[in-house]
């Protein structure tokens, strides 16, 4: 019981201080393909680290299309539409973006987008005060 009280005292203020922007949300955007990219399976040195290549050779793991980065043109088009790129996944050929809820249909209509999925609310992060 004492632990629950302590956790409540520590966590509750953090939850209260979180501010959300209900106009924005996090979305998982999947892409249709990895074509039209500068990278090739034949030259993994341009997008994989030396350690990753050595590990794959040692374990006899072949290079395939999943290793290729997400198409930069797709990412740039999303950014031009106002999306903030949170991260990308080469294995899933997807990106997590922050975007306006009311305009997500515009992204879904792009020919290179396979689909979108809402994954969470956008939390407004307060900048940390510089320490002396």
Coordinates of N, CA and C in Angstrom, one line a residue:
X1 N 0.8 -1.2 0.0 CA 0.0 0.0 0.0 C 0.9 1.3 0.0
X2 N 1.9 1.2 0.7 CA 2.8 2.3 0.8 C 3.5 2.6 -0.5
X3 N 3.8 1.6 -1.3 CA 4.4 1.8 -2.6 C 3.4 2.4 -3.5
X4 N 2.2 2.0 -3.5 CA 1.1 2.6 -4.3 C 1.0 4.1 -4.0
X5 N 1.0 4.4 -2.8 CA 0.9 5.8 -2.4 C 2.1 6.7 -2.9
X6 N 3.3 6.1 -2.8 CA 4.5 6.8 -3.3 C 4.4 7.0 -4.8
X7 N 4.1 5.9 -5.5 CA 4.0 6.0 -6.9 C 2.9 7.0 -7.4
X8 N 1.8 7.0 -6.7 CA 0.7 8.0 -7.0 C 1.3 9.4 -6.8
X9 N 2.0 9.6 -5.7 CA 2.5 11.0 -5.5 C 3.5 11.4 -6.5
X10 N 4.3 10.4 -7.0 CA 5.3 10.8 -8.0 C 4.8 10.8 -9.4
X11 N 3.8 10.0 -9.8 CA 3.4 9.9 -11.2 C 2.2 10.9 -11.5
X12 N 1.3 11.1 -10.5 CA 0.2 11.9 -10.8 C 0.5 13.3 -11.2
X13 N 1.5 14.0 -10.6 CA 1.8 15.4 -11.2 C 2.3 15.3 -12.6
X14 N 3.0 14.3 -12.9 CA 3.5 14.2 -14.3 C 2.4 14.0 -15.3
X15 N 1.4 13.2 -14.9 CA 0.2 13.0 -15.8 C -0.6 14.3 -15.9
X16 N -0.7 15.1 -14.8 CA -1.4 16.4 -14.9 C -0.7 17.4 -15.7
X17 N 0.6 17.3 -15.8 CA 1.4 18.3 -16.5 C 1.5 18.1 -18.0
X18 N 1.1 16.8 -18.4 CA 1.1 16.5 -19.8 C 0.0 17.3 -20.6
X19 N 0.4 17.9 -21.6 CA -0.5 18.7 -22.4 C -0.6 18.1 -23.8
X20 N -1.8 18.0 -24.3 CA -2.1 17.3 -25.6 C -2.5 18.3 -26.6
X21 N -2.2 18.1 -27.8 CA -2.7 18.9 -28.9 C -3.7 18.0 -29.6
X22 N -5.0 18.2 -29.4 CA -6.0 17.3 -30.0 C -6.1 17.4 -31.5
X23 N -5.5 18.4 -32.1 CA -5.6 18.6 -33.6 C -4.6 17.7 -34.3
X24 N -3.5 17.2 -33.5 CA -2.5 16.4 -34.1 C -2.5 15.0 -33.5
X25 N -2.0 14.1 -34.2 CA -1.9 12.7 -33.7 C -0.7 12.0 -34.4
X26 N -0.3 10.9 -33.8 CA 0.7 10.1 -34.3 C 0.1 9.1 -35.2
X27 N 0.6 8.9 -36.4 CA 0.1 8.0 -37.4 C 1.2 7.1 -37.9
X28 N 0.9 5.8 -38.1 CA 1.7 4.8 -38.8 C 1.3 4.8 -40.2
X29 N 2.3 5.2 -41.1 CA 2.0 5.2 -42.5 C 2.8 4.1 -43.2
X30 N 2.1 3.2 -43.9 CA 2.8 2.2 -44.6 C 2.8 2.5 -46.1
X31 N 3.9 2.2 -46.8 CA 4.1 2.5 -48.2 C 4.0 1.3 -49.0
X32 N 3.7 1.5 -50.3 CA 3.3 0.4 -51.2 C 4.6 -0.3 -51.7
X33 N 5.7 0.3 -51.8 CA 6.9 -0.3 -52.4 C 8.1 0.4 -52.1
X34 N 9.2 -0.2 -52.5 CA 10.6 0.5 -52.3 C 11.3 0.8 -53.6
X35 N 10.5 0.9 -54.6 CA 11.1 1.2 -55.9 C 11.5 2.6 -56.0
X36 N 12.2 2.9 -57.1 CA 12.7 4.3 -57.4 C 13.5 4.9 -56.3
X37 N 14.5 4.1 -55.8 CA 15.4 4.5 -54.8 C 16.8 4.5 -55.3
X38 N 17.7 5.2 -54.6 CA 19.1 5.3 -55.0 C 19.8 4.0 -54.5
X39 N 19.2 3.3 -53.6 CA 19.9 2.1 -53.0 C 19.6 0.8 -53.7
X40 N 20.5 -0.1 -53.7 CA 20.3 -1.4 -54.3 C 20.8 -2.5 -53.3
X41 N 20.2 -3.7 -53.5 CA 20.6 -4.8 -52.7 C 22.0 -5.2 -53.0
X42 N 22.5 -5.0 -54.2 CA 23.8 -5.3 -54.6 C 24.9 -4.5 -53.9
X43 N 24.5 -3.3 -53.4 CA 25.5 -2.4 -52.8 C 25.0 -2.0 -51.4
X44 N 25.0 -3.0 -50.4 CA 24.5 -2.6 -49.1 C 25.4 -1.7 -48.3
X45 N 26.6 -1.5 -48.8 CA 27.5 -0.6 -48.0 C 27.0 0.9 -48.0
X46 N 26.1 1.2 -48.9 CA 25.6 2.6 -48.9 C 24.5 2.9 -47.9
X47 N 24.0 1.8 -47.3 CA 22.9 2.0 -46.3 C 23.0 1.1 -45.0
X48 N 23.9 0.2 -45.0 CA 24.1 -0.6 -43.8 C 25.5 -0.4 -43.2
X49 N 25.7 -0.5 -41.9 CA 27.0 -0.3 -41.3 C 27.9 -1.5 -41.6
X50 N 29.2 -1.3 -41.5 CA 30.1 -2.3 -41.7 C 29.8 -3.5 -40.7
X51 N 29.5 -3.2 -39.5 CA 29.2 -4.2 -38.5 C 28.0 -5.1 -38.9
X52 N 27.0 -4.4 -39.4 CA 25.8 -5.1 -39.8 C 26.0 -6.0 -41.0
X53 N 26.9 -5.6 -41.9 CA 27.2 -6.4 -43.1 C 28.0 -7.6 -42.7
X54 N 29.0 -7.4 -41.8 CA 29.8 -8.5 -41.3 C 29.0 -9.5 -40.6
X55 N 28.1 -9.0 -39.8 CA 27.2 -9.9 -39.0 C 26.3 -10.8 -39.9
X56 N 25.8 -10.2 -41.0 CA 25.0 -10.9 -41.9 C 25.8 -11.9 -42.7
X57 N 27.0 -11.6 -43.1 CA 27.9 -12.5 -43.8 C 28.2 -13.7 -42.8
X58 N 28.6 -13.4 -41.6 CA 28.9 -14.4 -40.6 C 27.8 -15.4 -40.4
X59 N 26.5 -14.9 -40.3 CA 25.4 -15.7 -40.0 C 24.7 -16.2 -41.3
X60 N 25.3 -15.9 -42.4 CA 24.7 -16.3 -43.8 C 23.3 -15.8 -44.0
X61 N 23.1 -14.5 -43.6 CA 21.7 -13.9 -43.8 C 21.8 -13.1 -45.1
X62 N 21.0 -13.5 -46.1 CA 21.1 -12.8 -47.4 C 20.5 -11.3 -47.3
X63 N 20.9 -10.5 -48.2 CA 20.4 -9.1 -48.2 C 19.1 -9.2 -49.1
X64 N 18.1 -8.5 -48.7 CA 16.8 -8.5 -49.5 C 16.2 -7.1 -49.5
X65 N 15.1 -6.9 -50.1 CA 14.4 -5.6 -50.2 C 14.1 -5.0 -48.9
X66 N 13.9 -5.8 -47.9 CA 13.5 -5.3 -46.5 C 14.7 -4.5 -46.0
X67 N 15.9 -4.7 -46.4 CA 17.1 -4.0 -45.9 C 17.1 -2.6 -46.5
X68 N 16.5 -2.3 -47.6 CA 16.6 -1.0 -48.2 C 15.9 0.0 -47.4
X69 N 16.4 1.2 -47.3 CA 15.7 2.3 -46.5 C 14.4 2.7 -47.2
X70 N 13.6 3.3 -46.4 CA 12.3 3.9 -46.9 C 12.7 4.9 -48.0
X71 N 11.9 4.9 -49.0 CA 12.2 5.8 -50.2 C 12.1 7.3 -49.7
X72 N 13.3 8.0 -49.9 CA 13.4 9.4 -49.4 C 12.4 10.3 -50.0
X73 N 12.0 10.0 -51.3 CA 11.0 10.9 -52.0 C 9.6 10.8 -51.2
X74 N 9.3 9.6 -50.7 CA 8.0 9.5 -50.0 C 8.1 10.3 -48.7
X75 N 9.2 10.3 -48.0 CA 9.4 11.0 -46.8 C 9.3 12.5 -47.1
X76 N 10.0 12.9 -48.1 CA 10.0 14.4 -48.5 C 8.6 14.9 -48.8
X77 N 7.8 14.1 -49.5 CA 6.5 14.5 -49.9 C 5.6 14.6 -48.6
X78 N 5.8 13.7 -47.7 CA 5.0 13.8 -46.4 C 5.4 15.1 -45.7
X79 N 6.7 15.4 -45.7 CA 7.2 16.6 -45.0 C 6.7 17.9 -45.7
X80 N 6.6 17.9 -47.0 CA 6.1 19.0 -47.8 C 4.6 19.2 -47.5
X81 N 3.9 18.2 -47.1 CA 2.5 18.3 -46.7 C 2.3 18.8 -45.3
X82 N 3.4 18.9 -44.5 CA 3.4 19.4 -43.2 C 3.5 18.3 -42.1
X83 N 3.8 17.1 -42.5 CA 4.0 16.0 -41.6 C 5.4 16.1 -40.9
X84 N 5.4 15.8 -39.6 CA 6.7 15.7 -38.9 C 7.0 14.2 -38.8
X85 N 8.2 13.8 -39.3 CA 8.6 12.4 -39.3 C 9.2 12.1 -37.9
X86 N 8.5 11.2 -37.2 CA 9.0 10.7 -35.9 C 10.0 9.7 -36.1
X87 N 9.8 8.7 -36.9 CA 10.8 7.6 -37.2 C 10.4 6.9 -38.5
X88 N 11.3 6.1 -39.0 CA 11.0 5.2 -40.2 C 11.4 3.8 -39.8
X89 N 10.8 2.8 -40.6 CA 11.1 1.4 -40.4 C 11.3 0.8 -41.8
X90 N 12.6 0.5 -42.0 CA 12.9 -0.2 -43.3 C 12.3 -1.5 -43.4
X91 N 12.2 -2.3 -42.3 CA 11.6 -3.6 -42.4 C 10.1 -3.6 -42.7
X92 N 9.4 -2.7 -42.1 CA 8.0 -2.6 -42.4 C 7.6 -1.6 -43.5
X93 N 8.7 -1.0 -44.1 CA 8.5 0.0 -45.1 C 7.4 1.0 -44.7
X94 N 7.7 1.7 -43.6 CA 6.7 2.6 -43.0 C 7.3 3.7 -42.3
X95 N 6.5 4.7 -41.8 CA 7.0 5.8 -41.0 C 6.0 6.1 -40.0
X96 N 6.4 6.6 -38.8 CA 5.5 7.2 -37.9 C 5.6 8.7 -38.0
X97 N 4.5 9.3 -38.2 CA 4.4 10.8 -38.4 C 3.5 11.4 -37.4
X98 N 3.7 12.7 -37.2 CA 2.8 13.6 -36.5 C 2.1 14.4 -37.6
X99 N 0.8 14.4 -37.5 CA 0.0 15.1 -38.6 C -1.4 15.5 -38.1
X100 N -2.0 16.4 -38.8 CA -3.3 16.9 -38.4 C -4.3 15.8 -38.7
X101 N -5.2 15.6 -37.7 CA -6.2 14.6 -37.8 C -7.2 14.8 -38.9
X102 N -7.5 16.1 -39.1 CA -8.5 16.4 -40.1 C -8.0 16.3 -41.5
X103 N -6.7 16.2 -41.7 CA -6.1 16.2 -43.0 C -5.4 14.8 -43.4
X104 N -5.6 13.8 -42.5 CA -4.9 12.5 -42.7 C -5.4 11.9 -44.0
X105 N -6.7 12.2 -44.4 CA -7.2 11.6 -45.6 C -6.4 12.0 -46.9
X106 N -5.8 13.2 -46.8 CA -4.9 13.7 -47.9 C -3.7 12.7 -48.1
X107 N -3.2 12.3 -47.0 CA -2.0 11.4 -47.0 C -2.5 10.0 -47.5
X108 N -3.6 9.6 -47.1 CA -4.1 8.3 -47.5 C -4.4 8.2 -49.0
X109 N -4.6 9.3 -49.6 CA -4.9 9.4 -51.1 C -3.6 9.3 -51.9
X110 N -2.4 9.5 -51.3 CA -1.2 9.5 -52.1 C -1.0 8.1 -52.7
X111 N -0.5 8.0 -53.9 CA -0.4 6.7 -54.6 C 0.6 5.8 -54.0
X112 N 1.6 6.3 -53.3 CA 2.6 5.5 -52.7 C 2.3 5.1 -51.3
X113 N 1.1 5.5 -50.7 CA 0.7 5.2 -49.4 C -0.2 4.0 -49.4
X114 N 0.2 2.9 -48.7 CA -0.6 1.7 -48.6 C -1.8 1.9 -47.6
X115 N -1.5 2.6 -46.5 CA -2.5 2.8 -45.5 C -2.0 3.6 -44.3
X116 N -2.9 4.1 -43.5 CA -2.5 4.8 -42.3 C -3.2 4.2 -41.1
X117 N -2.6 4.4 -39.9 CA -3.3 3.9 -38.7 C -3.0 4.9 -37.6
X118 N -4.0 5.3 -36.9 CA -3.8 6.3 -35.8 C -3.2 5.5 -34.6
X119 N -2.1 6.0 -34.1 CA -1.4 5.2 -33.0 C -1.3 6.0 -31.7
X120 N -1.7 7.3 -31.7 CA -1.7 8.0 -30.4 C -1.9 9.5 -30.5
X121 N -2.1 10.0 -29.3 CA -2.3 11.5 -29.2 C -0.9 12.1 -29.2
X122 N -0.9 13.4 -29.6 CA 0.4 14.1 -29.7 C 0.5 14.9 -28.4
X123 N 1.6 14.6 -27.7 CA 1.9 15.3 -26.4 C 2.8 16.5 -26.7
X124 N 2.4 17.6 -26.2 CA 3.2 18.8 -26.3 C 4.3 18.7 -25.3
X125 N 5.6 18.7 -25.7 CA 6.7 18.6 -24.8 C 7.2 20.0 -24.4
X126 N 7.3 20.2 -23.1 CA 7.9 21.4 -22.7 C 9.4 21.4 -22.7
X127 N 10.0 22.5 -23.2 CA 11.5 22.5 -23.3 C 12.0 22.5 -21.9
X128 N 13.1 21.7 -21.7 CA 13.8 21.7 -20.4 C 14.5 23.0 -20.2
X129 N 14.5 23.4 -18.9 CA 15.3 24.6 -18.6 C 16.7 24.3 -18.5
X130 N 17.6 25.1 -19.1 CA 19.0 24.8 -19.0 C 19.5 24.8 -17.6
X131 N 20.4 23.8 -17.3 CA 20.9 23.7 -16.0 C 22.2 24.5 -15.9
X132 N 22.5 25.0 -14.8 CA 23.7 25.9 -14.5 C 24.8 25.0 -14.0

